[in-house]
Short mmCIF file of C-alpha atoms and ligand atoms in Angstrom, two decimals:
data_model
loop_
_atom_site.label_atom_id
_atom_site.label_comp_id
_atom_site.label_asym_id
_atom_site.label_seq_id
_atom_site.Cartn_x
_atom_site.Cartn_y
_atom_site.Cartn_z
CA MET A 548 -25.84 9.99 -12.20
CA ILE A 549 -25.27 11.01 -8.34
CA LEU A 550 -22.53 13.47 -7.44
CA PRO A 551 -21.13 13.46 -3.81
CA ARG A 552 -20.60 16.47 -1.88
CA ASP A 553 -16.98 15.22 -0.88
CA LYS A 554 -14.70 13.47 -3.28
CA SER A 555 -16.42 10.31 -2.84
CA PHE A 556 -19.19 8.49 -0.74
CA SER A 557 -18.34 6.64 2.37
CA ALA A 558 -19.04 2.92 2.70
CA ASN A 559 -22.28 3.55 4.52
CA GLN A 560 -23.26 6.46 2.48
CA LEU A 561 -22.81 4.18 -0.50
CA ALA A 562 -24.78 1.49 1.12
CA GLU A 563 -27.69 4.19 2.00
CA VAL A 564 -27.80 5.22 -1.41
CA GLU A 565 -27.86 1.66 -3.17
CA SER A 566 -30.68 0.57 -0.73
CA ILE A 567 -32.67 3.57 -1.88
CA LEU A 568 -31.96 3.00 -5.44
CA ALA A 569 -33.07 -0.90 -5.06
CA ASP A 570 -36.31 0.14 -3.93
CA TYR A 571 -36.94 1.45 -7.35
CA GLY A 572 -35.17 -1.40 -9.27
CA CYS A 573 -32.05 0.51 -9.84
CA SER A 574 -28.15 -0.01 -9.12
CA LEU A 575 -24.83 1.89 -9.08
CA THR A 576 -21.75 1.84 -10.81
CA VAL A 577 -18.99 3.51 -9.02
CA ILE A 578 -16.75 5.61 -11.64
CA ALA A 579 -13.35 6.97 -10.06
CA GLY A 580 -12.62 10.41 -12.04
CA THR A 581 -9.38 12.43 -11.69
CA THR A 582 -11.02 14.91 -9.40
CA ARG A 583 -14.25 13.01 -7.96
CA THR A 584 -15.84 9.85 -8.09
CA ILE A 585 -19.22 9.88 -9.72
CA TYR A 586 -22.15 7.16 -9.41
CA ALA A 587 -23.95 6.13 -12.54
CA ILE A 588 -27.31 4.67 -12.13
CA SER A 589 -28.53 1.66 -14.12
CA GLY A 590 -32.20 1.28 -14.44
CA ASP A 591 -34.95 3.76 -14.91
CA GLU A 592 -33.75 6.94 -13.18
CA ARG A 593 -36.88 9.06 -13.68
CA ASP A 594 -38.93 8.17 -10.89
CA GLU A 595 -39.29 11.68 -8.92
CA GLU A 596 -39.82 9.76 -5.56
CA MET A 597 -36.61 8.18 -6.05
CA VAL A 598 -34.90 11.38 -7.09
CA GLY A 599 -36.29 13.23 -4.05
CA ARG A 600 -35.16 10.66 -1.55
CA ILE A 601 -31.50 10.80 -3.03
CA GLU A 602 -31.32 14.60 -3.41
CA GLY A 603 -32.61 14.81 0.26
CA LEU A 604 -29.53 13.08 1.52
CA GLU A 605 -27.21 15.90 2.86
CA TYR A 606 -24.15 14.10 1.68
CA VAL A 607 -25.48 14.15 -2.14
CA GLU A 608 -24.61 17.07 -3.97
CA ARG A 609 -26.65 16.75 -7.18
CA PHE A 610 -28.54 14.18 -9.06
CA ASP A 611 -27.95 14.92 -12.72
CA ARG A 612 -30.56 14.34 -15.32
CA ILE A 613 -28.84 14.79 -18.91
CA GLN A 614 -31.40 14.22 -21.46
CA ALA A 615 -28.91 13.16 -24.21
CA PRO A 616 -28.58 9.42 -25.03
CA TYR A 617 -25.38 9.52 -23.25
CA ARG A 618 -25.06 10.93 -19.93
CA LEU A 619 -21.44 10.25 -18.70
CA MET A 620 -19.77 11.20 -21.97
CA HIS A 621 -21.67 14.68 -21.90
CA HIS A 622 -19.67 17.59 -21.57
CA ALA A 623 -21.58 18.83 -18.84
CA SER A 624 -21.43 15.48 -16.89
CA ASP A 625 -19.31 15.54 -13.70
CA LEU A 626 -16.70 13.81 -15.54
CA SER A 627 -16.03 16.89 -17.55
CA SER A 628 -13.23 17.83 -15.27
CA HIS A 629 -11.62 14.15 -15.90
CA ARG A 630 -8.22 14.07 -18.05
CA VAL A 631 -7.06 11.12 -19.49
CA ARG A 632 -3.25 10.44 -19.22
CA ILE A 633 -1.05 8.55 -21.23
CA GLY A 634 2.07 7.84 -19.37
CA GLY A 635 3.06 11.21 -17.86
CA GLU A 636 1.16 13.14 -20.57
CA ILE A 637 -2.65 14.53 -20.11
CA LEU A 638 -4.55 14.32 -23.41
CA GLY A 639 -5.96 17.76 -24.15
CA HIS A 640 -2.84 19.61 -23.13
CA GLY A 641 -0.99 20.01 -26.12
CA PHE A 642 -0.76 17.57 -29.27
CA HIS A 643 0.23 13.81 -28.57
CA VAL A 644 1.03 11.20 -31.08
CA ILE A 645 0.80 7.54 -30.66
CA ALA A 646 2.78 5.91 -33.68
CA GLY A 647 3.98 2.56 -34.49
CA GLN A 648 3.57 -0.52 -36.92
CA CYS A 649 0.00 -1.90 -38.01
CA THR A 650 1.28 -5.21 -37.06
CA ILE A 651 3.95 -6.76 -35.14
CA ASP A 652 5.52 -9.42 -37.09
CA PRO A 653 6.83 -12.07 -34.52
CA ARG A 654 9.24 -13.49 -37.37
CA ASN A 655 10.89 -9.83 -37.41
CA PRO A 656 10.91 -8.70 -33.85
CA GLN A 657 13.83 -6.28 -34.78
CA PHE A 658 11.48 -3.92 -36.99
CA PHE A 659 9.22 -3.39 -34.32
CA LEU A 660 11.99 -2.59 -31.79
CA GLU A 661 13.54 -0.27 -34.29
CA THR A 662 10.39 1.14 -35.03
CA ALA A 663 9.53 1.93 -31.52
CA HIS A 664 12.69 3.64 -30.92
CA ALA A 665 12.41 5.58 -34.07
CA VAL A 666 9.04 6.87 -33.23
CA LYS A 667 10.14 8.07 -29.89
CA GLU A 668 12.79 9.97 -31.18
CA ALA A 669 10.35 11.40 -33.68
CA GLY A 670 8.44 12.76 -30.71
CA ALA A 671 5.49 10.10 -30.24
CA VAL A 672 4.32 9.59 -26.58
CA ALA A 673 3.29 6.06 -27.11
CA ILE A 674 3.94 3.13 -29.24
CA ARG A 675 1.23 1.05 -31.43
CA GLY A 676 1.68 -2.35 -32.48
CA GLY A 677 -1.14 -4.80 -33.59
CA VAL A 678 -0.62 -8.34 -31.68
CA TRP A 679 -4.03 -9.83 -32.93
CA LYS A 680 -5.23 -8.44 -35.98
CA PRO A 681 -8.91 -8.16 -37.32
CA ARG A 682 -8.54 -9.08 -41.00
CA THR A 683 -11.26 -9.03 -43.42
CA SER A 684 -10.07 -12.43 -44.88
CA PRO A 685 -9.90 -15.36 -42.62
CA ASN A 686 -7.03 -16.59 -44.74
CA ALA A 687 -4.88 -13.18 -43.79
CA TYR A 688 -2.44 -13.31 -40.92
CA GLN A 689 -4.37 -13.10 -37.77
CA GLY A 690 -1.84 -12.11 -35.33
CA ASP A 691 0.14 -14.13 -32.63
CA ASP A 692 0.47 -14.10 -28.70
CA LYS A 693 4.06 -13.99 -29.20
CA ALA A 694 4.13 -10.55 -30.57
CA LEU A 695 2.90 -9.44 -27.24
CA GLU A 696 6.17 -10.27 -25.76
CA ILE A 697 7.81 -8.00 -28.54
CA LEU A 698 5.48 -5.15 -27.70
CA ILE A 699 6.43 -5.48 -24.06
CA ARG A 700 10.11 -5.50 -24.76
CA ALA A 701 9.77 -2.23 -26.72
CA ARG A 702 7.90 -0.67 -23.52
CA ALA A 703 10.95 -1.81 -21.21
CA GLU A 704 13.18 -0.49 -23.86
CA THR A 705 11.78 2.87 -24.69
CA GLY A 706 9.90 3.39 -21.49
CA LEU A 707 6.86 4.59 -23.49
CA PRO A 708 3.54 3.40 -22.98
CA VAL A 709 2.22 0.78 -25.63
CA SER A 710 -0.95 0.24 -27.25
CA THR A 711 -2.70 -2.88 -28.88
CA GLU A 712 -6.12 -3.98 -30.04
CA VAL A 713 -8.02 -6.54 -28.14
CA MET A 714 -10.98 -8.26 -30.00
CA GLU A 715 -12.04 -10.77 -27.26
CA ASP A 716 -12.27 -11.28 -23.44
CA ARG A 717 -9.09 -13.61 -23.39
CA HIS A 718 -7.18 -10.92 -25.03
CA LEU A 719 -8.19 -8.47 -22.36
CA GLN A 720 -6.87 -10.61 -19.58
CA VAL A 721 -3.68 -11.30 -21.22
CA VAL A 722 -3.15 -7.26 -21.91
CA MET A 723 -4.06 -6.54 -18.36
CA ASP A 724 -1.61 -9.07 -16.96
CA ALA A 725 1.09 -7.89 -19.46
CA GLY A 726 1.05 -4.36 -18.40
CA VAL A 727 -0.24 -2.90 -21.52
CA ASP A 728 -1.04 0.79 -21.16
CA ILE A 729 -3.59 1.44 -23.90
CA ILE A 730 -6.42 -0.78 -25.52
CA GLN A 731 -7.38 -0.25 -28.91
CA ILE A 732 -11.18 -1.09 -29.80
CA GLY A 733 -10.98 -1.47 -33.66
CA THR A 734 -13.81 -0.15 -36.06
CA ARG A 735 -15.02 -3.69 -36.27
CA ASN A 736 -16.01 -4.01 -32.84
CA ALA A 737 -17.14 -0.60 -32.15
CA LEU A 738 -20.54 -1.55 -32.18
CA ASN A 739 -19.99 -4.67 -30.12
CA TYR A 740 -21.70 -3.83 -26.91
CA GLY A 741 -20.99 -7.12 -25.16
CA LEU A 742 -17.20 -6.58 -25.77
CA LEU A 743 -17.41 -2.79 -24.75
CA LYS A 744 -19.30 -3.60 -21.56
CA GLN A 745 -16.81 -6.28 -20.88
CA VAL A 746 -13.62 -3.91 -21.59
CA GLY A 747 -15.39 -1.09 -19.35
CA ARG A 748 -15.86 -3.55 -16.49
CA GLY A 749 -12.45 -5.49 -16.93
CA THR A 750 -10.59 -2.19 -16.89
CA ALA A 751 -12.58 -0.25 -14.12
CA GLY A 752 -10.58 1.16 -11.42
CA SER A 753 -7.29 0.74 -13.52
CA LYS A 754 -5.15 3.37 -15.20
CA MET A 755 -5.82 1.50 -18.60
CA VAL A 756 -6.82 3.83 -21.49
CA VAL A 757 -9.03 2.50 -24.10
CA LEU A 758 -8.86 4.05 -27.47
CA LEU A 759 -12.26 3.47 -29.29
CA LYS A 760 -12.14 3.75 -33.10
CA ARG A 761 -15.15 5.04 -34.79
CA GLY A 762 -17.01 2.11 -36.39
CA MET A 763 -16.60 2.18 -40.02
CA HIS A 764 -20.35 1.88 -40.64
CA MET A 765 -21.42 4.21 -37.75
CA GLY A 766 -23.72 7.03 -38.82
CA PRO A 767 -24.64 10.06 -36.49
CA VAL A 768 -22.03 11.30 -34.17
CA ASP A 769 -23.95 10.25 -31.04
CA GLU A 770 -23.73 6.62 -32.03
CA PHE A 771 -20.02 6.83 -31.57
CA ILE A 772 -20.31 8.78 -28.38
CA CYS A 773 -22.86 5.98 -27.13
CA ALA A 774 -20.46 3.47 -27.85
CA ALA A 775 -17.89 5.14 -25.60
CA GLU A 776 -20.57 5.65 -23.05
CA TYR A 777 -20.59 1.69 -22.57
CA ILE A 778 -16.98 1.61 -21.72
CA VAL A 779 -17.21 4.22 -19.10
CA ALA A 780 -20.62 3.10 -17.66
CA GLY A 781 -18.66 -0.09 -17.06
CA GLY A 782 -16.28 2.05 -14.66
CA ASN A 783 -13.49 3.04 -16.79
CA PRO A 784 -13.47 6.92 -17.72
CA ASN A 785 -10.17 6.68 -19.61
CA VAL A 786 -11.59 6.71 -23.06
CA VAL A 787 -10.28 8.39 -25.98
CA LEU A 788 -12.40 8.87 -29.35
CA CYS A 789 -10.54 7.71 -32.46
CA PRO A 790 -12.19 8.79 -36.01
CA ARG A 791 -10.53 6.58 -38.42
CA GLY A 792 -12.65 6.94 -41.83
CA THR A 793 -15.91 5.38 -42.66
CA LYS A 794 -17.65 3.38 -45.61
CA PRO A 795 -18.55 3.85 -48.42
CA GLU A 796 -15.06 5.07 -49.19
CA LEU A 797 -14.30 8.21 -51.09
CA ASP A 798 -13.00 7.07 -54.41
CA GLY A 799 -8.92 7.18 -54.19
CA TYR A 800 -8.96 6.68 -50.28
CA ARG A 801 -9.37 3.64 -48.22
CA ASN A 802 -12.33 5.15 -46.32
CA PHE A 803 -14.07 8.49 -46.23
CA PRO A 804 -11.77 10.44 -44.09
CA ASP A 805 -13.67 11.78 -40.97
CA GLU A 806 -11.39 13.90 -39.02
CA SER A 807 -13.91 16.74 -39.61
CA ILE A 808 -16.29 15.14 -36.95
CA THR A 809 -13.61 16.34 -34.27
CA PRO A 810 -15.10 19.61 -33.24
CA LEU A 811 -18.56 17.89 -33.39
CA LEU A 812 -17.44 15.31 -30.99
CA LYS A 813 -15.62 17.91 -28.75
CA GLY A 814 -18.65 20.16 -28.72
CA ARG A 815 -20.77 17.21 -27.20
CA THR A 816 -18.58 15.30 -24.92
CA TRP A 817 -15.24 15.85 -22.63
CA ALA A 818 -13.42 12.89 -23.89
CA PRO A 819 -10.03 13.46 -26.14
CA VAL A 820 -10.39 13.04 -29.87
CA VAL A 821 -7.29 11.41 -31.34
CA VAL A 822 -7.40 10.87 -35.13
CA ASP A 823 -6.30 7.75 -37.03
CA PRO A 824 -5.25 9.30 -40.43
CA SER A 825 -3.69 5.83 -41.72
CA HIS A 826 -6.80 3.97 -42.16
CA ALA A 827 -8.71 6.96 -43.21
CA VAL A 828 -6.72 7.55 -46.42
CA GLY A 829 -4.90 4.20 -46.63
CA LYS A 830 -1.88 5.63 -48.53
CA ALA A 831 1.17 6.59 -47.10
CA SER A 832 1.82 9.53 -49.25
CA LEU A 833 -1.59 10.90 -48.17
CA VAL A 834 -1.35 10.36 -44.58
CA PRO A 835 0.52 13.77 -43.90
CA PHE A 836 -2.22 15.81 -45.42
CA ALA A 837 -4.90 13.88 -43.36
CA SER A 838 -2.89 14.41 -40.28
CA LEU A 839 -2.32 17.85 -40.56
CA ALA A 840 -6.33 18.37 -41.39
CA ALA A 841 -6.95 16.37 -38.06
CA ALA A 842 -4.78 19.15 -36.20
CA ALA A 843 -6.71 22.03 -37.91
CA TYR A 844 -9.98 20.45 -36.97
CA GLY A 845 -8.76 20.77 -33.29
CA ALA A 846 -8.03 17.01 -32.64
CA ASP A 847 -5.96 16.48 -29.42
CA GLY A 848 -3.46 14.09 -31.27
CA LEU A 849 -3.00 11.19 -33.83
CA ASN A 850 -2.81 7.47 -34.30
CA VAL A 851 -0.33 6.88 -37.23
CA GLU A 852 1.05 3.71 -38.42
CA THR A 853 4.78 3.90 -38.87
CA HIS A 854 7.31 1.30 -39.83
CA VAL A 855 11.08 1.62 -40.50
CA CYS A 856 10.84 -0.40 -43.42
CA GLY A 857 7.24 -0.67 -44.55
CA SER A 858 7.66 -2.58 -47.56
CA LYS A 859 8.94 -5.48 -45.34
CA GLY A 860 6.31 -5.24 -42.98
CA ILE A 861 2.98 -7.16 -42.87
CA GLY A 862 -0.90 -6.37 -42.61
CA ASP A 863 -1.42 -2.67 -43.52
CA ASP A 864 2.18 -1.63 -43.12
CA PRO A 865 3.56 -1.80 -46.78
CA LYS A 866 0.69 0.42 -48.21
CA GLN A 867 0.12 3.12 -45.29
CA SER A 868 2.65 3.11 -42.79
CA ILE A 869 4.92 6.13 -43.22
CA THR A 870 8.67 6.39 -42.11
CA PRO A 871 9.94 7.82 -39.20
CA ALA A 872 11.32 10.76 -40.95
CA VAL A 873 8.10 11.76 -42.20
CA LEU A 874 6.51 11.24 -38.81
CA ALA A 875 8.98 13.73 -37.20
CA GLN A 876 8.13 16.26 -39.75
CA LEU A 877 4.48 15.64 -39.31
CA ILE A 878 4.46 16.06 -35.54
CA ARG A 879 6.32 19.32 -36.01
CA ASP A 880 3.82 20.75 -38.44
CA ALA A 881 0.82 19.22 -36.84
CA LYS A 882 1.89 20.87 -33.33
CA GLU A 883 2.25 24.26 -34.92
CA ILE A 884 -1.31 23.86 -36.58
CA HIS A 885 -2.96 22.73 -33.47
CA ALA A 886 -1.60 25.60 -31.27
CA ARG A 887 -3.15 27.86 -33.87
CA THR A 888 -6.61 26.33 -33.36
CA LEU A 889 -6.67 27.30 -29.69
CA GLY A 890 -7.79 30.61 -30.41
CA TYR A 891 -11.14 29.24 -31.86
CA ARG A 892 -13.83 28.18 -29.56
CA ILE A 893 -16.20 24.94 -30.23
CA PRO A 894 -19.68 25.79 -29.15
CA MET A 895 -21.08 23.14 -26.80
CA THR A 896 -24.47 21.47 -27.29
CA LYS A 897 -27.04 21.85 -24.86
CA ALA A 898 -27.51 19.01 -22.10
C1 LIG B 1321 -5.27 -0.85 -36.87
O1 LIG B 1321 -5.12 0.01 -36.15
O2 LIG B 1321 -4.38 -1.45 -37.51
C2 LIG B 1321 -6.85 -1.37 -37.27
C3 LIG B 1321 -7.14 -2.71 -37.45
O3 LIG B 1321 -7.86 -0.43 -37.01
P1 LIG B 1321 -9.13 -0.11 -37.53
O4 LIG B 1321 -9.73 -1.15 -36.59
O5 LIG B 1321 -9.51 1.23 -37.65
O6 LIG B 1321 -9.22 -0.59 -39.01
MN1 LIG B 1322 -3.82 -1.19 -39.57
#
């Protein structure tokens, strides 16, 4: 990773750096952070001669060699001052909630629109709604392009940013064109490195936020962080880490709730952590407990399935969506708990 002395390199400086790197078989990706642009190197960046030539340029501040398997995501990388924004809100400053239906039912658009207004009223800062759904059974409802129009209508009516999952390149193009604000990469695709690269490259330089769910079969915390590194290395630093429970499940829950990895993630990276309690526990009655636990573990927010009439919903909504009234209470309580965690310090891991 190369850090410029100024906010970014000029075109001539960039060309000079690239030509030196090319001598050693390396190339650059430009990543525009909030405060400064950094330059990620692809290829073997250990050649001392190459490092020396780059460090010798007067307009280069530093050549960073972080030893962790991820570099851009590391809390000590120059992206550590980067802040991810959802609409006018800065994640990490306060406690932010994304809420809405698991699945938008194109036959019942009024439910989604009512849910969108209700979650706004409850204090959510963004609205979620699944247009395309990754379903375990190929015979279950798979989603519908028509649902995207409903999502965009909810955005226009409420003025809030909207979030939906993409599973393939075509979805990515469609949501970019439609003006979706947050892309969700679901648990099943968290290890789909081809898609992660595509999403990083396809959203590079845009304001698009990518909310990456933790893979349900992921093990070490670093595996999750490395998956996010693919997106950042593609050129988009606006990533959010979203623990959502893993397999095998804890008997009685849908998954094994993993909000407890929040402080581990925050000790290793600068990225905000927004926990999904809904898929972790899988039952509406248990969602408030997991939500408050996530706040107690220092999460920056939640991604919660909410529905005005869950029993008439589709996908996960009949089982695990909470009502807007429960959401409103939960947001109030979680904010209070989150505020109390601020007095505790999370130890940072070494570079
Ligand atoms: C969802 O958010 O509705 C969803 C499918 O999430 P996950 O990928 O975590 O199962
Ligand atoms: Mn769901």
